[in-house]
Amino acid sequence: MAKKVLRRTRYQIKDKQELNIHLTSLSGERILGKVREVSSTGLSFELQVASEELPVLKDQVLSEGKLVWEANEWAFGRSVVKFVHKSESKVTLGIMFIDSHAPIEGPLSKCFKMNLEGNMAKSELEYSSDNSSLADFLGKDDGSVDIFNKAKKYHFYHNSLQKSVRWGYWIPREPSKGIRVTLTKKRSDGRNDFIVMSSNDYLGLSARPEVVEATKIALDKYGFGATGSPITCGQTEEHERLQETLSRMFRTEATTLFNSGYAANIGLISSLVGPNDLVIADILSHASIYDGMQLSQGVKRFFKHNDMDHLEKVLSRTRYESNGCLIVAEGVFSMDGDAAPLNDIVSLAKKYDARVMIDEAHSFGVLGKNGLGLSEESNLLGGIDLTMGTFSKICGTIGGFACGSKELIDWLNVSARSVFFSVALPPSTVAATNKSLELFQSEPQLLGKLRSNIEFFTSGLRKMGFDIPKDHKTAIVPVVIGDEEKLGKMYKILYDSGIYTIPVVYPAVSKNTCRFRFTVSAQHSLSDLDYALLVIKRAMEKVGLAPKEIALKESA
Ligand code: PMP
């Protein structure tokens, strides 16, 4: 389908309404006019001087400007002249705002011909899923006085996306667990049973009877809530036991717990990196690392994905302009499934007097001889300054953790605001995590099965022509499609065939690398995976894509 050209909605001024514009050129000349049309990014107006005295030219920058109507004013700072149209009787100018967005849905709206609702309905096309992406709505200044107006606009996009073929999100699960589930949304043939290929429950521990039983016992002992933050009354013997187990596993002196991996990253990074410090991370880092950096008051820098030359360049340029420096490494990247070159990162950190924090969210339970993560895989267990991880993958439960020296953990316990100012994990979920870790350690065959399943699935994809590296060892297996329309069609075929995964699109990944992010679990049988491979192949053929074509497109 041909792409529609996205145009900002332009609002005409009511017939009897006066909306005057006052501009000042860089050399101080004043320009006055009557506004005819406004959009969020610019406007057009009729000049109120004779054309031979015209002081403006196309592309000229004007230093300040304001709109005036009745007793109101809106100042918009600098603007640039985009066009100058001269006719016998009038001169019309178009300008674009440089510093601001017009509050078109706020105070200005009463100057426009249509009421706000009318205009919003007209812009349905503008916000459709064909013309927009989530990135058009997130973190944008939309110029509205009503802070909820962004939700109103997003609603058009949301409704349109929900009707499209690539909507595969928020589908409720019927009571069912593990790798085979039933969903409330039916397949085309009326069935609703699925093989899950998007879960983080890599070892299948979420539904293990022993884990469920441990939860029930703790519920009876403690009730549900922790009833307070760990520093007040939220800590229990279950929490203490979990901390000790993790310290032992990661060969560190101490551990602290968080309500999630997300809460851990935002708390850790923001507590360590002060106003005169530097924090550096891979450009493909998880959102929680970005948000932790955002919350910190330090200087933030990123290096190209897994590019150690670039990391060194960033360090050599910026390191000594700051006091302390934290490099955040990610064990396994959540959208790409590859691992960071941890040994190189640690060497660079030593060379430049920096500390290293590793996020083992997707590597704990997967990489390393005993499944302890990338630090174990890199022979650095116990040698990383700060290890962060989550229970939402390996344990099938919830919560985050940080392991390090006793003095570091004591500091984090008072300075990481997501520990100090938030209720502790419920004792029953901590008991579930304790049981999961017990099973993980006493049943090494779980890790063995996960690894053989990863090998089976990735070699199947390789045989189909996909460019999956030979040493791919992680449970996250991205299959890049690169065309959102084809991705949507393939998603429907997969869903109708009983394979449950989600399409990953921009802005989670770049537009030309939209993908399926399959995850493999120890719970999958070889025939589950064989069937998934067959369905992927069939879907590729149906949408007319060959893996080689995709690989070419990716490198283009
Ligand atoms: N770090 C990484 C690398 C992740 O992928 C995730 C979530 N998938 C998190 C942190 C957050 O973990 P949680 O889901 O436990 O909040």
CSV table of N, CA, C and O and ligand atoms in Angstrom, one decimal, residues 200 260-263 265 286 288 330 332 334 359 361-362 388 390-393 399, ligand 1:
chain,number,residue,atom,x,y,z
A,200,ASN,N,9.6,-15.3,29.2
A,200,ASN,CA,10.9,-15.2,29.8
A,200,ASN,C,11.2,-16.4,30.8
A,200,ASN,O,12.2,-16.4,31.4
A,260,SER,N,11.6,-5.3,41.3
A,260,SER,CA,11.7,-5.8,39.9
A,260,SER,C,13.0,-5.4,39.4
A,260,SER,O,13.8,-4.7,40.0
A,261,GLY,N,13.4,-6.0,38.2
A,261,GLY,CA,14.7,-5.7,37.6
A,261,GLY,C,14.7,-4.2,37.2
A,261,GLY,O,15.7,-3.5,37.3
A,262,TYR,N,13.5,-3.7,36.8
A,262,TYR,CA,13.4,-2.3,36.4
A,262,TYR,C,13.7,-1.4,37.6
A,262,TYR,O,14.5,-0.5,37.5
A,263,ALA,N,13.1,-1.7,38.7
A,263,ALA,CA,13.3,-0.9,39.9
A,263,ALA,C,14.8,-1.0,40.3
A,263,ALA,O,15.3,0.0,40.8
A,265,ASN,N,17.5,-1.4,38.3
A,265,ASN,CA,18.3,-0.5,37.5
A,265,ASN,C,18.1,1.0,37.7
A,265,ASN,O,19.1,1.7,37.8
A,286,HIS,N,18.8,-1.8,27.7
A,286,HIS,CA,17.4,-1.9,28.1
A,286,HIS,C,16.9,-0.6,28.6
A,286,HIS,O,17.6,0.2,29.2
A,288,SER,N,15.3,0.2,31.2
A,288,SER,CA,15.5,0.4,32.6
A,288,SER,C,16.9,1.0,32.9
A,288,SER,O,17.1,1.8,33.8
A,330,GLU,N,25.4,-5.0,29.6
A,330,GLU,CA,24.2,-5.9,29.6
A,330,GLU,C,24.6,-7.3,29.2
A,330,GLU,O,25.3,-7.5,28.2
A,332,VAL,N,22.9,-10.1,28.3
A,332,VAL,CA,22.3,-10.5,27.0
A,332,VAL,C,21.4,-9.4,26.6
A,332,VAL,O,20.5,-9.0,27.4
A,334,SER,N,18.2,-7.6,25.2
A,334,SER,CA,16.9,-8.2,25.3
A,334,SER,C,16.2,-8.3,23.9
A,334,SER,O,15.3,-9.1,23.7
A,359,ASP,N,24.2,-6.1,34.1
A,359,ASP,CA,22.8,-6.5,34.1
A,359,ASP,C,22.7,-7.9,33.6
A,359,ASP,O,22.9,-8.1,32.4
A,361,ALA,N,20.1,-9.8,33.6
A,361,ALA,CA,18.7,-10.2,33.5
A,361,ALA,C,18.5,-11.4,32.6
A,361,ALA,O,17.8,-12.4,33.0
A,362,HIS,N,19.0,-11.4,31.4
A,362,HIS,CA,18.7,-12.5,30.5
A,362,HIS,C,19.9,-13.5,30.4
A,362,HIS,O,19.8,-14.5,29.6
A,388,MET,N,23.8,-7.0,38.7
A,388,MET,CA,22.4,-6.8,38.9
A,388,MET,C,21.7,-7.9,38.1
A,388,MET,O,22.2,-8.5,37.1
A,390,THR,N,17.6,-10.3,37.7
A,390,THR,CA,16.1,-10.3,38.0
A,390,THR,C,15.6,-11.7,38.1
A,390,THR,O,16.2,-12.6,37.6
A,391,PHE,N,14.5,-11.9,38.9
A,391,PHE,CA,14.0,-13.2,39.0
A,391,PHE,C,12.9,-13.5,38.0
A,391,PHE,O,12.3,-14.6,38.0
A,392,SER,N,12.6,-12.5,37.2
A,392,SER,CA,11.5,-12.7,36.2
A,392,SER,C,11.8,-13.6,35.1
A,392,SER,O,10.9,-14.0,34.3
A,393,LYS,N,13.1,-14.0,34.9
A,393,LYS,CA,13.4,-14.9,33.8
A,393,LYS,C,13.7,-16.3,34.4
A,393,LYS,O,13.0,-17.2,34.3
A,399,GLY,N,11.0,-9.8,40.8
A,399,GLY,CA,11.9,-9.1,41.7
A,399,GLY,C,13.3,-8.9,41.1
A,399,GLY,O,13.6,-9.6,40.1
B,1,PMP,N1,17.2,-5.5,32.4
B,1,PMP,C1,17.0,-6.1,31.2
B,1,PMP,C2,18.2,-6.3,30.3
B,1,PMP,C3,15.8,-6.6,30.8
B,1,PMP,O1,15.6,-7.2,29.6
B,1,PMP,C4,14.7,-6.4,31.7
B,1,PMP,C5,13.3,-6.9,31.3
B,1,PMP,N2,13.1,-7.8,30.4
B,1,PMP,C6,14.9,-5.8,32.9
B,1,PMP,C7,16.1,-5.3,33.2
B,1,PMP,C8,13.7,-5.5,33.8
B,1,PMP,O2,13.5,-6.7,34.5
B,1,PMP,P1,12.0,-6.9,35.2
B,1,PMP,O3,11.1,-7.5,34.1
B,1,PMP,O4,12.3,-7.9,36.3
B,1,PMP,O5,11.6,-5.6,35.7
